[in-house]
């Protein structure tokens, strides 16, 4: 008899009188445990531990998931409430695992791919705002900028640079290009220093498998705060510094301050720190909020 079948039989005996799982589902549960007995037994013990949630209704005949795309990423109200009762990160992972298990069990069996999809999509959705995720993107952007600049500067040292090199050299040294490149460096510093992402990286992209464990929630909350602040800074940049690509609408010119002295220096991390203390950043945010209210635009819109 295959080890999987042995474990399924053991599971049936172990759960008898405590938790009733459709027998057809046990084979699928064994599959997601990748042949690891400890992991299989851990899942079974979680079902017993949280039986009040896991067995609050009869198993459906067929898999009919509730499809919702709202603020809780499609989870039902009882699932969200169950997760919110978690006392720490470890318990939240356990509870979330049960939520995904429950959503994929029916009398027909266990939907292995459905479980994996739920775990990855719901777990990954939390990472959109993580400071580590954004810091990794910015590091790549900044490195590409610096590599390109070094390449052009090296070519400029040749005896007779190509005309394309001369044009690119002029381009990368235009004030607006230099300013935007420095802004990316400042934004990266925001995420690394204020967002605790310095020296951190992650390829998992799943809140419930986060390599930083209990710190993950702090990284996400910080990321949300920094994103909001940076949207105000970018709005200020677009409305104080002329764009090389677009021109503002005539009826919105009152929101543009081309040629006026800068309120904040978007290329200086230190000045932005001071601006948050002396009220200059508050002035920018106040005007941006007036702009959004009058135009009906969101914070990230031009």
Coordinates of C-alpha atoms in Angstrom, one line a residue:
X1 CA 0.0 0.0 0.0
X2 CA 1.4 3.5 -1.0
X3 CA 2.4 5.8 1.9
X4 CA -0.3 8.3 0.9
X5 CA -3.0 5.7 1.3
X6 CA -1.6 4.6 4.6
X7 CA -1.6 8.2 5.8
X8 CA -5.2 8.7 4.6
X9 CA -6.3 5.6 6.5
X10 CA -4.5 6.9 9.6
X11 CA -6.1 10.2 9.2
X12 CA -9.6 8.7 9.0
X13 CA -9.0 6.8 12.3
X14 CA -7.4 9.9 13.9
X15 CA -10.3 12.2 13.0
X16 CA -13.1 9.8 13.8
X17 CA -15.4 11.3 16.3
X18 CA -13.6 14.7 16.2
X19 CA -13.7 16.1 12.7
X20 CA -15.5 14.7 9.7
X21 CA -13.7 15.3 6.4
X22 CA -14.9 13.8 3.1
X23 CA -12.7 10.8 2.5
X24 CA -12.1 11.9 -1.1
X25 CA -10.6 15.2 0.3
X26 CA -7.9 13.4 2.4
X27 CA -5.9 12.3 -0.6
X28 CA -5.7 15.9 -1.9
X29 CA -4.7 17.1 1.5
X30 CA -1.8 14.6 1.5
X31 CA -0.8 15.9 -1.9
X32 CA -0.4 19.5 -0.8
X33 CA 1.7 18.3 2.2
X34 CA 4.2 16.9 -0.4
X35 CA 4.6 13.6 1.4
X36 CA 5.6 15.1 4.7
X37 CA 3.8 13.3 7.5
X38 CA 4.5 16.1 10.1
X39 CA 2.8 18.6 7.8
X40 CA -0.2 16.4 7.2
X41 CA -0.7 15.8 10.9
X42 CA -0.3 19.5 11.5
X43 CA -3.2 20.3 9.1
X44 CA -5.4 17.7 10.8
X45 CA -4.6 19.1 14.2
X46 CA -5.5 22.6 13.0
X47 CA -8.9 21.3 11.8
X48 CA -9.6 19.9 15.3
X49 CA -8.3 23.1 17.1
X50 CA -10.5 25.4 15.0
X51 CA -13.4 23.0 14.5
X52 CA -16.0 25.7 15.4
X53 CA -15.0 27.6 12.3
X54 CA -13.9 24.7 10.1
X55 CA -17.1 22.6 10.6
X56 CA -19.7 25.3 11.1
X57 CA -21.8 23.9 8.1
X58 CA -22.2 20.7 6.1
X59 CA -19.7 20.2 3.2
X60 CA -21.2 21.3 -0.1
X61 CA -22.0 18.7 -2.8
X62 CA -19.8 20.6 -5.3
X63 CA -17.2 23.3 -5.0
X64 CA -19.1 26.6 -5.3
X65 CA -16.9 29.4 -4.2
X66 CA -18.3 32.8 -3.4
X67 CA -16.7 35.2 -5.9
X68 CA -16.2 38.7 -4.5
X69 CA -13.7 41.3 -5.4
X70 CA -14.0 43.8 -2.7
X71 CA -11.7 45.1 0.0
X72 CA -11.2 41.7 1.6
X73 CA -10.0 40.2 -1.7
X74 CA -13.0 37.9 -2.1
X75 CA -13.1 36.3 1.3
X76 CA -16.5 35.9 3.0
X77 CA -17.4 37.8 6.1
X78 CA -17.0 34.8 8.4
X79 CA -13.5 34.2 6.9
X80 CA -12.4 37.7 7.6
X81 CA -13.8 37.6 11.1
X82 CA -11.9 34.4 11.7
X83 CA -8.7 35.9 10.5
X84 CA -9.2 39.0 12.6
X85 CA -9.3 37.0 15.8
X86 CA -5.6 36.0 15.3
X87 CA -3.4 36.9 18.3
X88 CA -0.1 36.9 16.4
X89 CA 1.5 36.3 13.0
X90 CA 1.9 32.5 13.5
X91 CA -1.7 32.1 14.4
X92 CA -2.8 34.3 11.5
X93 CA -0.9 31.9 9.1
X94 CA -2.6 28.9 10.7
X95 CA -6.0 30.5 10.4
X96 CA -5.4 31.6 6.8
X97 CA -4.4 28.1 5.8
X98 CA -7.7 26.8 7.2
X99 CA -9.6 29.4 5.3
X100 CA -8.1 28.3 2.1
X101 CA -8.6 24.6 3.0
X102 CA -12.3 25.2 3.8
X103 CA -12.9 27.0 0.5
X104 CA -11.7 24.0 -1.5
X105 CA -13.3 21.0 0.2
X106 CA -16.5 19.5 -1.0
X107 CA -18.1 16.0 -1.0
X108 CA -16.4 15.6 -4.4
X109 CA -13.0 15.9 -2.8
X110 CA -10.3 18.6 -2.4
X111 CA -9.4 21.1 -5.1
X112 CA -5.6 21.1 -4.8
X113 CA -5.1 23.8 -7.5
X114 CA -7.9 25.9 -6.1
X115 CA -6.2 25.8 -2.7
X116 CA -2.8 26.9 -4.1
X117 CA -4.5 29.6 -6.2
X118 CA -6.3 31.0 -3.1
X119 CA -3.2 30.8 -0.9
X120 CA -1.1 32.6 -3.5
X121 CA -3.6 35.2 -4.7
X122 CA -5.0 36.2 -1.3
X123 CA -1.6 36.0 0.4
X124 CA 0.2 37.9 -2.4
X125 CA -2.4 40.7 -2.5
X126 CA -1.1 42.0 0.8
X127 CA 2.4 42.4 -0.6
X128 CA 1.3 45.2 -3.1
X129 CA 2.1 47.8 -0.4
X130 CA 5.1 46.2 1.2
X131 CA 8.2 48.4 1.5
X132 CA 10.5 45.5 0.5
X133 CA 8.6 44.9 -2.7
X134 CA 8.8 48.6 -3.8
X135 CA 12.4 48.9 -2.6
X136 CA 13.4 46.0 -4.8
X137 CA 11.8 47.6 -7.8
X138 CA 13.4 51.0 -7.1
X139 CA 16.9 49.4 -6.7
X140 CA 16.6 47.9 -10.2
X141 CA 15.5 51.3 -11.6
X142 CA 18.3 53.2 -9.9
X143 CA 20.9 50.6 -11.0
X144 CA 19.7 50.8 -14.6
X145 CA 19.9 54.6 -14.5
X146 CA 23.4 54.5 -13.0
X147 CA 24.7 51.8 -15.4
X148 CA 23.3 53.8 -18.4
X149 CA 24.9 57.0 -17.2
X150 CA 28.3 55.3 -16.6
X151 CA 28.1 53.8 -20.1
X152 CA 27.5 57.1 -21.8
X153 CA 30.1 58.9 -19.8
X154 CA 32.7 56.2 -20.7
X155 CA 31.8 56.5 -24.4
X156 CA 32.2 60.3 -24.1
X157 CA 35.9 59.8 -23.1
X158 CA 36.7 58.2 -26.5
X159 CA 38.6 60.2 -29.1
X160 CA 35.6 60.8 -31.3
X161 CA 32.3 60.0 -29.6
X162 CA 29.4 58.9 -31.9
X163 CA 26.7 61.5 -32.6
X164 CA 24.2 59.3 -30.8
X165 CA 26.5 59.3 -27.7
X166 CA 26.7 63.1 -27.8
X167 CA 22.9 63.4 -28.0
X168 CA 22.4 60.9 -25.2
X169 CA 24.9 62.7 -23.1
X170 CA 23.0 66.0 -23.6
X171 CA 19.7 64.2 -22.7
X172 CA 20.8 62.6 -19.5
X173 CA 22.2 65.9 -18.3
X174 CA 19.1 68.0 -18.9
X175 CA 18.0 69.4 -15.6
X176 CA 14.6 67.7 -15.7
X177 CA 16.2 64.3 -16.3
X178 CA 18.8 64.7 -13.6
X179 CA 16.0 65.8 -11.2
X180 CA 13.9 62.7 -12.0
X181 CA 16.8 60.4 -11.6
X182 CA 17.6 61.9 -8.2
X183 CA 13.9 61.6 -7.2
X184 CA 14.1 57.8 -7.7
X185 CA 17.1 57.7 -5.5
X186 CA 15.3 59.7 -2.8
X187 CA 12.2 57.5 -3.1
X188 CA 14.4 54.4 -2.6
X189 CA 15.9 56.0 0.5
X190 CA 12.4 56.6 1.8
X191 CA 11.5 52.9 1.5
X192 CA 14.9 51.7 2.8
X193 CA 15.2 54.0 5.8
X194 CA 11.7 55.0 6.8
X195 CA 10.2 51.8 5.6
X196 CA 12.7 49.4 7.2
X197 CA 13.5 47.8 3.8
X198 CA 17.3 48.4 3.9
X199 CA 19.2 45.2 3.1
X200 CA 15.9 43.3 2.8
X201 CA 14.7 41.4 -0.3
X202 CA 11.9 38.8 -0.9
X203 CA 11.1 36.5 -3.7
X204 CA 8.1 34.8 -1.9
X205 CA 5.6 37.6 -2.4
X206 CA 3.1 36.1 0.0
X207 CA 2.2 37.7 3.4
X208 CA 1.5 34.2 4.9
X209 CA 5.0 32.9 3.9
X210 CA 6.9 36.1 4.6
X211 CA 10.6 35.6 5.4
X212 CA 10.2 38.5 7.9
X213 CA 7.4 36.8 9.8
X214 CA 5.8 39.1 12.4
X215 CA 7.5 42.1 10.9
X216 CA 5.6 41.8 7.7
X217 CA 2.5 43.7 8.8
X218 CA 4.7 46.7 9.9
X219 CA 6.4 46.6 6.4
X220 CA 3.0 46.7 4.7
X221 CA 1.6 49.5 6.9
X222 CA 4.8 51.6 6.4
X223 CA 4.6 51.0 2.7
X224 CA 1.0 52.3 2.6
X225 CA 2.0 55.4 4.5
X226 CA 5.1 56.1 2.3
X227 CA 3.1 55.6 -0.9
X228 CA 0.6 58.2 0.2
X229 CA 3.3 60.7 1.1
X230 CA 5.2 60.1 -2.1
X231 CA 2.0 60.7 -4.2
X232 CA 1.9 64.2 -2.7
X233 CA 5.6 64.7 -3.5
X234 CA 5.1 63.5 -7.1
X235 CA 2.1 65.7 -7.6
X236 CA 4.1 68.7 -6.3
X237 CA 6.9 67.8 -8.8
X238 CA 4.5 67.7 -11.7
X239 CA 2.9 71.0 -10.8
X240 CA 6.0 73.0 -10.1
X241 CA 8.3 71.7 -12.8
X242 CA 7.3 71.7 -16.5
X243 CA 7.0 68.3 -18.2
X244 CA 9.0 67.5 -21.3
X245 CA 6.1 65.3 -22.5
X246 CA 2.7 66.9 -21.5
X247 CA 1.2 70.3 -21.1
X248 CA -1.5 71.2 -18.6
X249 CA -5.0 72.1 -19.6
X250 CA -5.8 75.8 -19.9
X251 CA -8.6 75.6 -17.3
X252 CA -6.3 74.0 -14.7
X253 CA -3.4 76.4 -14.9
X254 CA -4.1 77.8 -11.5
X255 CA -2.7 74.5 -10.0
X256 CA 0.6 74.9 -11.9
X257 CA 3.4 77.0 -10.4
X258 CA 6.0 76.9 -13.2
X259 CA 8.8 79.5 -12.6
X260 CA 7.9 79.9 -8.9
X261 CA 10.5 79.2 -6.2
X262 CA 10.5 75.6 -5.0
X263 CA 8.7 74.9 -1.7
X264 CA 10.6 71.6 -1.2
X265 CA 13.6 70.0 -2.9
X266 CA 12.4 66.7 -4.4
X267 CA 16.0 65.6 -5.0
X268 CA 17.0 65.9 -1.3
X269 CA 16.1 63.3 1.3
X270 CA 17.3 65.7 4.0
X271 CA 15.2 68.6 2.8
X272 CA 12.1 66.5 2.6
X273 CA 12.8 65.4 6.2
X274 CA 13.0 69.1 7.2
X275 CA 10.0 69.9 5.2
X276 CA 7.9 67.4 7.2
X277 CA 9.0 69.1 10.4
X278 CA 8.7 72.8 9.4
X279 CA 5.3 72.6 7.7
X280 CA 6.4 73.0 4.1
X281 CA 5.3 69.4 3.2
X282 CA 1.9 70.1 5.0
X283 CA 1.5 73.1 2.6
X284 CA 2.0 70.9 -0.4
X285 CA -0.4 68.2 0.9
X286 CA -3.0 70.9 1.7
X287 CA -2.9 72.2 -1.9
X288 CA -3.0 68.7 -3.4
X289 CA -6.0 67.8 -1.3
X290 CA -7.8 71.0 -2.6
X291 CA -6.9 70.0 -6.1
X292 CA -8.3 66.5 -5.7
X293 CA -11.5 67.8 -4.2
X294 CA -12.1 70.4 -6.9
X295 CA -11.1 68.2 -9.9
X296 CA -12.4 64.9 -8.5
X297 CA -9.1 63.2 -9.3
X298 CA -7.4 60.5 -7.1
X299 CA -4.0 61.1 -5.4
X300 CA -2.1 59.2 -8.0
X301 CA -3.7 61.0 -11.0
X302 CA -2.0 64.0 -12.6

